[in-house]
Short mmCIF file of C-alpha atoms in Angstrom, two decimals:
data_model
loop_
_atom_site.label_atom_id
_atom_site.label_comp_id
_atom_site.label_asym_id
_atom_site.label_seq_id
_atom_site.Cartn_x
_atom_site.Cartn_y
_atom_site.Cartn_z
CA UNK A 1 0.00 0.00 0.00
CA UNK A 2 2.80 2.40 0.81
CA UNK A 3 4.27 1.34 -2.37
CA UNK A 4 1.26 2.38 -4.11
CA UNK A 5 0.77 5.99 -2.38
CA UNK A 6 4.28 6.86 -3.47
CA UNK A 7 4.08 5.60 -7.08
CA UNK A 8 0.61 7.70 -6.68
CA UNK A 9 2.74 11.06 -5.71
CA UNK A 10 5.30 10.54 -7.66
CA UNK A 11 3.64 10.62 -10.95
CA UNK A 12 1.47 13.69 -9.76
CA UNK A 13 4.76 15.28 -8.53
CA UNK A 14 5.96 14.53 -12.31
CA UNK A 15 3.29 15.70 -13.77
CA UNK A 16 3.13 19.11 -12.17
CA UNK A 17 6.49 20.20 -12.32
CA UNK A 18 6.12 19.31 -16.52
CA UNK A 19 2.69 21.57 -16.73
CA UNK A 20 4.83 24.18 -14.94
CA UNK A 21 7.61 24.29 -17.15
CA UNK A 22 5.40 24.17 -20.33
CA UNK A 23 3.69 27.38 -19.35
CA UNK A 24 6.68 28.90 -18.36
CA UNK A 25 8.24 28.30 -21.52
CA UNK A 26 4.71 29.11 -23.47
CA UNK A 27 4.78 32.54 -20.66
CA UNK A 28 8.73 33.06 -22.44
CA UNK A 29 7.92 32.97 -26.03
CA UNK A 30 4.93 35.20 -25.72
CA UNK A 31 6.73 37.71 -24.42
CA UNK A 32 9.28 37.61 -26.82
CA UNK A 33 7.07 37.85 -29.59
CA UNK A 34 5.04 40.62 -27.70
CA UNK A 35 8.24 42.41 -27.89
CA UNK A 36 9.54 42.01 -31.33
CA UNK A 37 5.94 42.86 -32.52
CA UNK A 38 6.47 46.40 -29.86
CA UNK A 39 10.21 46.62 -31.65
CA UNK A 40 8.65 46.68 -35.29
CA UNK A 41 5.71 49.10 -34.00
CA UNK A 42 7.64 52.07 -32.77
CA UNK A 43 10.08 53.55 -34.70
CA UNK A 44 14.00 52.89 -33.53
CA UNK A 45 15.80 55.60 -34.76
CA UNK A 46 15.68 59.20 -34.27
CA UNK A 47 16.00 59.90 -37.85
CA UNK A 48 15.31 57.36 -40.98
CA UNK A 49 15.77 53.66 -41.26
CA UNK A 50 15.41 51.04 -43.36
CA UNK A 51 14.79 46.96 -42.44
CA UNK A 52 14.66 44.47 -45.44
CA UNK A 53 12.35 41.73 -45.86
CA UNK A 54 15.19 40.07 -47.49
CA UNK A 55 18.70 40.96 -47.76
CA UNK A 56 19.26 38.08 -50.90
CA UNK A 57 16.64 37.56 -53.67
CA UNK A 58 17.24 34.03 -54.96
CA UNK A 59 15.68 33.63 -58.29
CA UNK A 60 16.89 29.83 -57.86
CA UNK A 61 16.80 27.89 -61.40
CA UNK A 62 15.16 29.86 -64.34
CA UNK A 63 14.45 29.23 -67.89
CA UNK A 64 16.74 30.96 -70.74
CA UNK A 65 14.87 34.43 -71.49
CA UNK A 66 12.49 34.20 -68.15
CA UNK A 67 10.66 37.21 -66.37
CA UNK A 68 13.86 38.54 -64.67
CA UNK A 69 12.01 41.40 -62.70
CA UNK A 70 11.80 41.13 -58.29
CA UNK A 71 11.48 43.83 -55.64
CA UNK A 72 13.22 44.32 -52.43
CA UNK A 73 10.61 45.32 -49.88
CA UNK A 74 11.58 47.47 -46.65
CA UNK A 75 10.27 49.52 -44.06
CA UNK A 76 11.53 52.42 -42.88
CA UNK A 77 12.00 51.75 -38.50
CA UNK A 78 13.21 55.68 -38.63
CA UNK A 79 10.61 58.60 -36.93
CA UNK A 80 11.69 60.59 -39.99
CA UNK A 81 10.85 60.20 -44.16
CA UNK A 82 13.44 57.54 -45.94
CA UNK A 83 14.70 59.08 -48.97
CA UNK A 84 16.37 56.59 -51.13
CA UNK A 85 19.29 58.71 -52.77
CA UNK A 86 19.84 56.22 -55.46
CA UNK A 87 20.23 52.47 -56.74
CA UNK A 88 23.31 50.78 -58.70
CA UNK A 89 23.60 47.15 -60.29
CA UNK A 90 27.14 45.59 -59.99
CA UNK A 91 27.26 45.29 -63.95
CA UNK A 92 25.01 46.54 -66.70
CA UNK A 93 22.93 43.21 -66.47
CA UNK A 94 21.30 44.16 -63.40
CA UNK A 95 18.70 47.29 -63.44
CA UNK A 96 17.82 48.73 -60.22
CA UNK A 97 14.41 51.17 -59.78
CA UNK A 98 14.50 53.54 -56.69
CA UNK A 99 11.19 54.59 -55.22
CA UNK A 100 10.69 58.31 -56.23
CA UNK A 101 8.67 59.61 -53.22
CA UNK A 102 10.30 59.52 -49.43
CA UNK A 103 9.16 56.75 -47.15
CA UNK A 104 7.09 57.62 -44.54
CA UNK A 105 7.83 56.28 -40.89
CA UNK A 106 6.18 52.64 -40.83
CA UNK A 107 5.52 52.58 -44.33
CA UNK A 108 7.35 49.90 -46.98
CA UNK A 109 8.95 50.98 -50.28
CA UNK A 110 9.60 49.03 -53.12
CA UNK A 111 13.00 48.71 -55.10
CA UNK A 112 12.34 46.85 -58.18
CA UNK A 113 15.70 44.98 -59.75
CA UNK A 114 15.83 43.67 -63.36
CA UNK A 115 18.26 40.70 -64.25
CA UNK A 116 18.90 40.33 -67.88
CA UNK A 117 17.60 36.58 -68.12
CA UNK A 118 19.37 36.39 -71.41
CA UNK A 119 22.56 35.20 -69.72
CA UNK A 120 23.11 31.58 -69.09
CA UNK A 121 24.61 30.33 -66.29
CA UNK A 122 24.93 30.94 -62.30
CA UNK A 123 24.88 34.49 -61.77
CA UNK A 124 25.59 36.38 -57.97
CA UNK A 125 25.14 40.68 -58.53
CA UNK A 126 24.44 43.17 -56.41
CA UNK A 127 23.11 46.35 -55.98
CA UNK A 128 24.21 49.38 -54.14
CA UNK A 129 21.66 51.40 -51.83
CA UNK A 130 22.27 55.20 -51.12
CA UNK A 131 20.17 56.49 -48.61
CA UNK A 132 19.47 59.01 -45.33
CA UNK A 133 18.93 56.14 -42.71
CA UNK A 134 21.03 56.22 -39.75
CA UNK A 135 23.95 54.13 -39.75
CA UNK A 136 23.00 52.57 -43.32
CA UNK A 137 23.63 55.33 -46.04
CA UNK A 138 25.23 53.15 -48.40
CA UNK A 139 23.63 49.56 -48.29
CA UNK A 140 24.56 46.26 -50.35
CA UNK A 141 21.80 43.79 -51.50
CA UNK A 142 22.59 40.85 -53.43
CA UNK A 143 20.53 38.59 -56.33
CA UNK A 144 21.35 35.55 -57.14
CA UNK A 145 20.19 32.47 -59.18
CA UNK A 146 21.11 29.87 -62.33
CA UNK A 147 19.85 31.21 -65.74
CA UNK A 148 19.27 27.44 -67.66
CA UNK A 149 20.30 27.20 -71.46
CA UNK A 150 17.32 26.90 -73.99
CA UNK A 151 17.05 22.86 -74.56
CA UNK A 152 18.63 21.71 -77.82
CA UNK A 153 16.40 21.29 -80.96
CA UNK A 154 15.57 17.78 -81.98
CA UNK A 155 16.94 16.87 -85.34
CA UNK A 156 15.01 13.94 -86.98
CA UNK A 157 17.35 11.13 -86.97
CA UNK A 158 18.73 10.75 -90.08
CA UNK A 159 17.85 7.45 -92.39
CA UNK A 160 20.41 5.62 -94.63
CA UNK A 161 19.15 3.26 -97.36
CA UNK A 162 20.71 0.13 -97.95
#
């Protein structure tokens, strides 16, 4: 019987202290995700900033001639407008596009980047970001990707008469 009580309390003893740290892991994440949500909310920077979706656009492995256009998206974390000074591609195959208008504290801007598809093979550019935000005036974002050659032509086999 004693046997019995203790296997009893044991496993309710076990049980408990599980349930406890559960929730106090559950109580740990939900504050850190309160807090990155507060972080993104209110601006960071006395002045203009910029945060980017993604740093690296990967087209990953494209048909010959394919639809080479994709955007960086960012927000500006600043309390004052983003102006985006200009945009350069590493070579003359990639075409950056600079949003015209500031951006606004807590609003996203677009910068569109063109790869000229009509080059085969692995390809790693980037493009150069000249801005106002704090700390980040000149910024490098990088595209990358495999441009496949067009498949060959079938021939029709040719036929020899004997």
């Amino acid at each position: 019987m004693k046997r019995i009580s203790l296997l009893a309390m044991l496993v309710v003893f076990g049980v408990t202290s599980s349930n406890a740290q559960t929730k106090s892991k559950e109580k740990k994440a939900t504050k850190a995700v309160a807090t990155k949500v507060e972080t993104l909310k209110t601006p960071a920077l006395d002045g203009a900033g910029m945060i980017y979706e993604n740093e690296t656009i990967d087209y990953g492995t494209i048909p010959h001639n394919a639809e080479g256009t994709r955007e960086f998206v960012l927000t500006n974390n600043g309390n004052k407008p983003l102006v985006i000074e200009s945009t350069q591609g590493s070579c003359g195959c990639t075409v950056p596009t600079k949003p015209e208008k500031p951006i606004q504290p807590g609003e996203k801007g677009i910068i569109k980047v063109h790869y000229a598809t009509d080059r085969v093979g692995q390809f790693t550019k980037t493009v150069t970001v000249k801005s106002n935000a704090v700390g980040q005036e000149t910024k490098v974002l990088t595209i990358k990707g495999n441009v496949l050659p067009d498949a060959p032509v079938a021939t029709p086999a040719s036929t020899e008469l004997k």
